[in-house]
Coordinates of C-alpha atoms in Angstrom, one line a residue:
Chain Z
X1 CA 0.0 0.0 0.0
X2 CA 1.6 3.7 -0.7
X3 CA 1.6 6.3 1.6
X4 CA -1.4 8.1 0.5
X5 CA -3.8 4.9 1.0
X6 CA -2.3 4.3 4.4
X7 CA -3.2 8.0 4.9
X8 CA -6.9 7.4 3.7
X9 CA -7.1 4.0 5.1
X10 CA -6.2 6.2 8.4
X11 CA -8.6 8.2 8.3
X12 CA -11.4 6.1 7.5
X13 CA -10.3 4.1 10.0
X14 CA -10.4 7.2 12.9
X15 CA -13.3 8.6 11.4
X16 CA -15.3 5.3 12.0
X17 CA -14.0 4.4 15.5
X18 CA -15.3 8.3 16.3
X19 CA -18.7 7.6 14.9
X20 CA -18.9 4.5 17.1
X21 CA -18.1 6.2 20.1
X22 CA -20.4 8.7 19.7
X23 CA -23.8 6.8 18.4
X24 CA -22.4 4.5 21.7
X25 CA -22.6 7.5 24.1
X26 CA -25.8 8.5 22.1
X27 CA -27.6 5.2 22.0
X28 CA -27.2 5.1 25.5
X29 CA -28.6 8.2 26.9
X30 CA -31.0 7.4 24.8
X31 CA -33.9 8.8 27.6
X32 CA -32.1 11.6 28.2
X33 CA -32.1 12.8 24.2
X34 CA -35.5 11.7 23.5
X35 CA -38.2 14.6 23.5
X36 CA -41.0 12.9 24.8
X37 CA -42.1 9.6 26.4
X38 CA -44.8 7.8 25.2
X39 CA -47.9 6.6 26.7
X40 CA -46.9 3.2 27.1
X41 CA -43.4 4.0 28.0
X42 CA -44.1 6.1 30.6
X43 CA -46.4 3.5 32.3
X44 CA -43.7 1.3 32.1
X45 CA -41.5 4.0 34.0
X46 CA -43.6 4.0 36.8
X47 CA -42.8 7.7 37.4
X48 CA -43.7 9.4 40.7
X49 CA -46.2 11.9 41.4
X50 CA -44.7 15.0 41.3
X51 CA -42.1 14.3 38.5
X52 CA -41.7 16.3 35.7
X53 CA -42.6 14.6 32.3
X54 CA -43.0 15.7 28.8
X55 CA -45.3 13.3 26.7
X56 CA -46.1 13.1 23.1
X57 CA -49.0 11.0 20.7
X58 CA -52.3 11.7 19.7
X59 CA -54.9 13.5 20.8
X60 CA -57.4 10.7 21.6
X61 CA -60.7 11.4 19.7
X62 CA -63.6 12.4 21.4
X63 CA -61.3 13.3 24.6
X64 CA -60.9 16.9 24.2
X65 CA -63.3 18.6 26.6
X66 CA -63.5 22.5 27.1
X67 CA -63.6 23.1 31.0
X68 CA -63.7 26.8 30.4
X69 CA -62.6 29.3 28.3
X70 CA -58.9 28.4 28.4
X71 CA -58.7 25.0 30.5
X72 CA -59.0 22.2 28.6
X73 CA -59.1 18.0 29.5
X74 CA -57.8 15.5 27.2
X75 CA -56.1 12.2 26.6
X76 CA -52.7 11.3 24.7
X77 CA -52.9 8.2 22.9
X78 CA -50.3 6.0 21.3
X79 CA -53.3 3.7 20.4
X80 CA -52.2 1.5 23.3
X81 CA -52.2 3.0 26.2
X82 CA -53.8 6.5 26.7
X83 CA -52.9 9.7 29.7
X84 CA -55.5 12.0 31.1
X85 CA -54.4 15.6 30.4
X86 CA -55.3 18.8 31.5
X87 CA -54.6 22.0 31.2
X88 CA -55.0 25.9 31.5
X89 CA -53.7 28.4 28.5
X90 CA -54.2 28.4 25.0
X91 CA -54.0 25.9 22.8
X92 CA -51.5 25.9 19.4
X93 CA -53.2 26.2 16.5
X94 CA -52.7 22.6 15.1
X95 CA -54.1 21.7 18.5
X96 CA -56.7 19.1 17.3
X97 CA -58.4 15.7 17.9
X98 CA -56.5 12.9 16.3
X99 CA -53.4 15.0 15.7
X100 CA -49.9 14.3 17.2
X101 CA -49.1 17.1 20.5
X102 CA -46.6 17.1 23.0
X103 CA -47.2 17.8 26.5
X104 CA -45.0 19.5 29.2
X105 CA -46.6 18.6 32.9
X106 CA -46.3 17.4 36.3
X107 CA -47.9 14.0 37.3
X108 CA -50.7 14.8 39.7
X109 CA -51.8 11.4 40.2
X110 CA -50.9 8.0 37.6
X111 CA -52.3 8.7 34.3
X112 CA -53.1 12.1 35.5
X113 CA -50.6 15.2 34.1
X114 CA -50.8 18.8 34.4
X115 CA -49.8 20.4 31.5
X116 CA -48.1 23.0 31.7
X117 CA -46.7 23.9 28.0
X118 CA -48.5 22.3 24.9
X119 CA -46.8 21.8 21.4
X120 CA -48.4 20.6 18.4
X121 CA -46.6 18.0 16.6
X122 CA -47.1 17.9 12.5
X123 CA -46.5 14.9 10.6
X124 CA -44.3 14.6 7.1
X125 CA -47.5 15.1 5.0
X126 CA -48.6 18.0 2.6
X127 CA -51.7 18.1 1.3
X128 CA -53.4 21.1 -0.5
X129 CA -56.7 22.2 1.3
X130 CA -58.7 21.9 -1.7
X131 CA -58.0 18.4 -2.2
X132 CA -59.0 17.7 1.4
X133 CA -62.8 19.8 0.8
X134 CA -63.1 17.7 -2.5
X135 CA -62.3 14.1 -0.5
X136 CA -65.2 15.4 2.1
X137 CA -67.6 16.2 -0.5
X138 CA -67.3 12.7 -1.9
X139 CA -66.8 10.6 1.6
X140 CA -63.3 9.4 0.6
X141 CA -62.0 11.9 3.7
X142 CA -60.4 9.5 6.1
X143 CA -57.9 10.0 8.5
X144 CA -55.3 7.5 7.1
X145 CA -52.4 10.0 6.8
X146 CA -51.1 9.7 9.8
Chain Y
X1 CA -11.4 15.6 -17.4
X2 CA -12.5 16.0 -14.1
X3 CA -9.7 18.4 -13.5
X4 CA -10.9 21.4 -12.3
X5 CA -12.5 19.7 -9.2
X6 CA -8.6 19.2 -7.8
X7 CA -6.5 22.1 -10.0
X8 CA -7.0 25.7 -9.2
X9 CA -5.6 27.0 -12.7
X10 CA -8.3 24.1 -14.4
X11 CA -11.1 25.5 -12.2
X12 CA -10.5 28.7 -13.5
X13 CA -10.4 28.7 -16.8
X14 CA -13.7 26.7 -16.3
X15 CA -15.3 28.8 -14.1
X16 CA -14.5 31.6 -15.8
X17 CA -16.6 30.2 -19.3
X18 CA -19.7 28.8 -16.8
X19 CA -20.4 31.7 -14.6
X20 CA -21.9 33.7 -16.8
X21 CA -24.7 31.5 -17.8
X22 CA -25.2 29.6 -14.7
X23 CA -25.8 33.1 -13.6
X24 CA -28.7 33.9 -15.8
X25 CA -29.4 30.7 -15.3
X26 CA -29.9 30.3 -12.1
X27 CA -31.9 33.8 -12.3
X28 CA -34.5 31.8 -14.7
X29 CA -34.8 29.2 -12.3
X30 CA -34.9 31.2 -9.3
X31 CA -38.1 33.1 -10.9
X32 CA -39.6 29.9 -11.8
X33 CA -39.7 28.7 -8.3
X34 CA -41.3 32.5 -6.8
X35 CA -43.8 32.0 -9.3
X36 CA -44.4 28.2 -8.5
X37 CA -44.8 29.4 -5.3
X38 CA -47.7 31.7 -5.5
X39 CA -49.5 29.3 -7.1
X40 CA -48.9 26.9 -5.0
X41 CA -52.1 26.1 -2.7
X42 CA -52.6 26.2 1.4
X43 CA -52.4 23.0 3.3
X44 CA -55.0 21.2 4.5
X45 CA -53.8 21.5 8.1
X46 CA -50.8 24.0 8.2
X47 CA -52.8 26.9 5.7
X48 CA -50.7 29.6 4.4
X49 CA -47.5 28.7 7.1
X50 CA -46.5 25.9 4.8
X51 CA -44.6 27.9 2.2
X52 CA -41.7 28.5 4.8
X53 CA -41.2 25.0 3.6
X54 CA -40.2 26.5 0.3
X55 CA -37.2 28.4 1.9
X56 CA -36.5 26.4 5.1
X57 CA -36.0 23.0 3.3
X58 CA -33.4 24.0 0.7
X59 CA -31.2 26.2 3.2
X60 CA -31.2 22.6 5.7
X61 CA -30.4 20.9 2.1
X62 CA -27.6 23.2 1.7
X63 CA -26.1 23.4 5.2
X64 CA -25.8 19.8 4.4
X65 CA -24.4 19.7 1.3
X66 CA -21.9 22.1 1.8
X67 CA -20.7 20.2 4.9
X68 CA -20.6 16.8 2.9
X69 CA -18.5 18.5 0.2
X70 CA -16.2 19.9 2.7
X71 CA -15.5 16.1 4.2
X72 CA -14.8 14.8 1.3
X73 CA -12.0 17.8 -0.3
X74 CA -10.9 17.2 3.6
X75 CA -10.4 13.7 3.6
X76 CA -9.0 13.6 -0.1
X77 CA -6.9 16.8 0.7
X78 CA -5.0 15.5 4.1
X79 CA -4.9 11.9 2.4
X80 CA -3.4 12.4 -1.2
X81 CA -2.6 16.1 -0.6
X82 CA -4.4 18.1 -2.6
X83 CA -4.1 22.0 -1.3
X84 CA -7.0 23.1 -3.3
X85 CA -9.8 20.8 -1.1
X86 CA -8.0 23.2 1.6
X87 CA -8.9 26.1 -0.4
X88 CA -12.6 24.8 -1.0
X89 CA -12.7 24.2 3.0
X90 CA -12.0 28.3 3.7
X91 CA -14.1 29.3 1.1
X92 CA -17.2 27.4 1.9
X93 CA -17.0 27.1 5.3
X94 CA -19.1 30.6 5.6
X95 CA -21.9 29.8 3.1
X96 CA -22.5 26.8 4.9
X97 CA -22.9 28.4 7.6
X98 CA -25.2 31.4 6.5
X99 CA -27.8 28.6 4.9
X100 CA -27.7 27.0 8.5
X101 CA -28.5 30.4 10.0
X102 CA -31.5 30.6 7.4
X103 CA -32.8 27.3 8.2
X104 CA -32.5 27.6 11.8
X105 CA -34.3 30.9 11.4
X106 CA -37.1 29.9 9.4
X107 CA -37.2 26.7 10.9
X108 CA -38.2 28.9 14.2
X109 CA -40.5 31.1 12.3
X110 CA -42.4 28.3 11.5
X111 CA -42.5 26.6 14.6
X112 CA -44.1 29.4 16.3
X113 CA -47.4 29.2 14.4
X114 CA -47.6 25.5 14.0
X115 CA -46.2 23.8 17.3
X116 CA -46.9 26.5 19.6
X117 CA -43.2 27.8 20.3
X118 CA -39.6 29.2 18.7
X119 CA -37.3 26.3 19.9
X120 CA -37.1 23.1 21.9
X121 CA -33.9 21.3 22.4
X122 CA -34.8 17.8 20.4
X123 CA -33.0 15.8 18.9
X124 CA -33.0 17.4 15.2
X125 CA -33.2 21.2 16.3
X126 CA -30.2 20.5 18.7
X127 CA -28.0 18.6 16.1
X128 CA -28.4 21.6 13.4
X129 CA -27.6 23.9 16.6
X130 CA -24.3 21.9 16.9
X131 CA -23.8 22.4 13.4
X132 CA -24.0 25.8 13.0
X133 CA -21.8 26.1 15.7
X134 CA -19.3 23.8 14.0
X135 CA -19.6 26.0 11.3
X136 CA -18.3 29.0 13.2
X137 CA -15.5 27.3 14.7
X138 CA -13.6 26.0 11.4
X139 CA -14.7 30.6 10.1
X140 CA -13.3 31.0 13.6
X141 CA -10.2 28.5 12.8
X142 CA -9.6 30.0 9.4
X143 CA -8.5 33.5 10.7
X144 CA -6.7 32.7 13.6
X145 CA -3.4 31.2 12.5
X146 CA -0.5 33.0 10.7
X147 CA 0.9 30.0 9.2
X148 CA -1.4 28.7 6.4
X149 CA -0.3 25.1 6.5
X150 CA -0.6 24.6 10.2
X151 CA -4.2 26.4 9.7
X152 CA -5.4 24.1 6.9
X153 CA -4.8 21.3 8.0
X154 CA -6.1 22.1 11.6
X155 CA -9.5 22.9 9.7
X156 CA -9.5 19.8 7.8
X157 CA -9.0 17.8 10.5
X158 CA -11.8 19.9 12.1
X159 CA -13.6 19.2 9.7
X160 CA -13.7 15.4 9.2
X161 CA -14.3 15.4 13.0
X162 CA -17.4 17.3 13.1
X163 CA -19.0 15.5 9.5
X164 CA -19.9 12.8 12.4
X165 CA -22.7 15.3 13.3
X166 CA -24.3 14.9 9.6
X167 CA -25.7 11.1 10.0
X168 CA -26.7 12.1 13.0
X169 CA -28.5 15.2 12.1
X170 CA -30.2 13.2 9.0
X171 CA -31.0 10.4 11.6
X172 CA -32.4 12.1 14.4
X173 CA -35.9 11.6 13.5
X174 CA -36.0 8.2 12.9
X175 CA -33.7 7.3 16.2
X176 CA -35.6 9.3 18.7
X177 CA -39.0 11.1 19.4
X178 CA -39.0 14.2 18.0
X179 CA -41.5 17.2 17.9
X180 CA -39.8 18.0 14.8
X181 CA -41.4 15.9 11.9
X182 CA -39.8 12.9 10.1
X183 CA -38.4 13.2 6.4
X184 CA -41.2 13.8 3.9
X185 CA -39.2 12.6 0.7
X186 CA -36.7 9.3 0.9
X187 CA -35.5 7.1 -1.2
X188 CA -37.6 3.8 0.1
X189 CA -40.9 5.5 -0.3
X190 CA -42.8 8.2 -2.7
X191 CA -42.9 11.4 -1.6
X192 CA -45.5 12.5 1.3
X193 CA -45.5 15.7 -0.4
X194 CA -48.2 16.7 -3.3
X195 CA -47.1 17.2 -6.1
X196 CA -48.5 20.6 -6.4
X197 CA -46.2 21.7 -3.6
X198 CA -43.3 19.5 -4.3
X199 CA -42.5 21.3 -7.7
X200 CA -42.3 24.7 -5.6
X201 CA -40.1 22.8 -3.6
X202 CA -37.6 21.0 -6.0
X203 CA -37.3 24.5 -8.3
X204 CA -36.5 26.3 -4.9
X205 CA -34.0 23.8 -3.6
X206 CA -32.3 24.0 -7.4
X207 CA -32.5 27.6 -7.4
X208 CA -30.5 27.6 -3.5
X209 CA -28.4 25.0 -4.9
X210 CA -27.1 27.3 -7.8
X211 CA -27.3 30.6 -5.9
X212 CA -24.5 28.6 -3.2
X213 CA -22.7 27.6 -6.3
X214 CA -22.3 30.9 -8.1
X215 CA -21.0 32.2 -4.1
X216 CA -18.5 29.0 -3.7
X217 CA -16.9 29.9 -7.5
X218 CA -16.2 33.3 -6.4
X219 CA -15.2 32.9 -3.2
X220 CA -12.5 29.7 -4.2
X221 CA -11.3 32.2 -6.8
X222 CA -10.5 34.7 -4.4
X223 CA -9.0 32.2 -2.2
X224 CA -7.1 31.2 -4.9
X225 CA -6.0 34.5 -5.8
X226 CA -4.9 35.1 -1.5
X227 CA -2.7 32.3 -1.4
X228 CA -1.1 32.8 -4.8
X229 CA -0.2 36.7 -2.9
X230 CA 0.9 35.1 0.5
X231 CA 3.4 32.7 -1.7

């Protein structure tokens, strides 16, 4: 081998023993990197009361609930397993039933969080809103995009 | 052939015959996208907010590309010795980091609106942090040494350290839970975009692609023409 491939081999070599250490060290703190718990996983956590928790899924239809005019009950879904939410302030605009939100809280009780910051979470699809009114019209609207 | 990629006096003379029209060029395409984009339609969910996409997608694009370019000059250049990937390094290094700034910016922009706030430190939104900030390190790097061989190589070792950030930037969605959203066009899978707002998209990201371009071939010629003065 000449010099200059030992060089490249080299550096290939460094390069991919770095990238190794670090997805190691990042695969591993995995809970503290990831942005939200799930449902499930948090019941599997068995957090306490008291604990701060930020969780993320969908809005669980038919959950939302208007308390008053800016306190609002609801559950987070992940289709499995499902946390009662409420929660005082105003809503994001994608806030809806059926779409994805994470919530900031403090478990009050199990299953039970007080939120106290609420993000909207979008998914990777674009759709222009007139094809959306023209699926309605016809019944061929369904919420399969997600 | 191929050349003018490794020889400053081949790039050159190239560049010199190309810059012209990629600039009208790029102007065509450029106009083609704005247009594309008023015509494009609303979202179903996001409305009006979704042609951010139309400038926050091709900076990210770019921030990217530019870094993966920079790598590979880096790794050929320390390997096989080629000054002139040292040269691209310097000369980049800056626009990469100006489309990172403009997709960071937009990026909060449209966060705002849609999730309900400017920044959260996840995964993706934390990694394009780190890159920007690599970014200004190697501009950082690149005028603080007197000696331009200890400097370049410095960089480009810099360099090759911090292109571990770009899987994991590209990655981040899939590995861990994210507010920001997964990739809407890959490889494996068609598009989750419509086409009616994909064109918009593609014209833009050419028309960032060529506006970088046009900036890198003026700013490797002046590099060219520094170091051939400090000789």
């Amino acid at each position: 081998m000449s010099l200059r491939f030992q060089r490249l081999f080299l550096i290939l070599v460094t390069f991919v023993l770095l990238l190794a250490a670090v997805l190691l060290i990042l695969f591993n703190s995995q809970k503290n990197i990831i942005f939200f718990y799930t449902p499930s996983e948090l019941i599997n956590e068995k957090p306490k009361v008291g604990q701060n928790i930020r969780i993320g899924g969908f809005v669980k239809e038919d959950s939302l609930k208007k308390i008053t005019i800016n306190s609002y009950e609801f559950e987070i879904t992940d289709n499995n397993n499902a946390i009662f939410v409420y929660y005082n302030g105003i809503l994001p605009d994608l806030f809806r039933e059926g779409q994805g939100a994470v919530v900031d809280g403090i478990i009050e009780k199990p299953y039970t969080i007080k939120a106290t910051n609420i993000y909207a979470k979008h998914d990777e699809n674009y759709m222009p809103a007139s094809i959306k009114e023209d699926l309605e019209k016809n019944n061929q609207w369904k919420k399969n995009y997600k | 052939m191929l050349g003018f990629l490794i020889n400053p006096n081949k790039f050159n003379k190239l560049t010199d015959i190309i810059l012209k029209p990629l600039f009208y060029l790029t102007a065509v395409i450029f106009l083609i996208g704005l247009i594309l984009i008023y015509y494009s339609p609303n979202d179903y969910q996001q409305g009006s907010t979704v042609r951010i996409m139309y400038i926050h997608v091709p900076s990210a694009w770019l921030a990217l590309l530019t870094y993966s370019i920079m790598t590979i000059y880096s790794i050929f250049a320390l390997a096989f010795r080629i000054p002139f990937g040292f040269i691209i390094n310097s000369a980049v290094a800056p626009i990469g980091a100006v489309f990172t700034l403009v997709c960071l910016v937009s990026g909060s922009l449209w966060g705002k609106p849609m999730w309900g706030t400017w920044w959260v430190w996840d995964a993706r939104l934390t990694s394009v942090a780190i890159l920007f900030i690599v970014y200004l390190i190697i501009i950082f790097i690149n005028y603080s040494f007197e000696k331009i061989e200890v400097k370049e190589k410095i960089i480009a070792i810099f360099v090759v350290i911090g292109s571990i950030n770009l899987p994991i930037i590209k990655f981040s969605v899939d590995w861990w839970n994210t507010l920001h959203q997964p990739a809407s066009i890959s490889k494996l899978s068609s598009p989750s975009i419509d086409p009616s707002m994909l064109k918009p998209l593609i014209a833009m990201t050419l028309a960032f692609t060529f506006i970088g371009l046009i900036i890198a071939i003026l700013r490797i010629k002046t590099e060219i023409i520094l170091r051939k003065k400090s000789i």
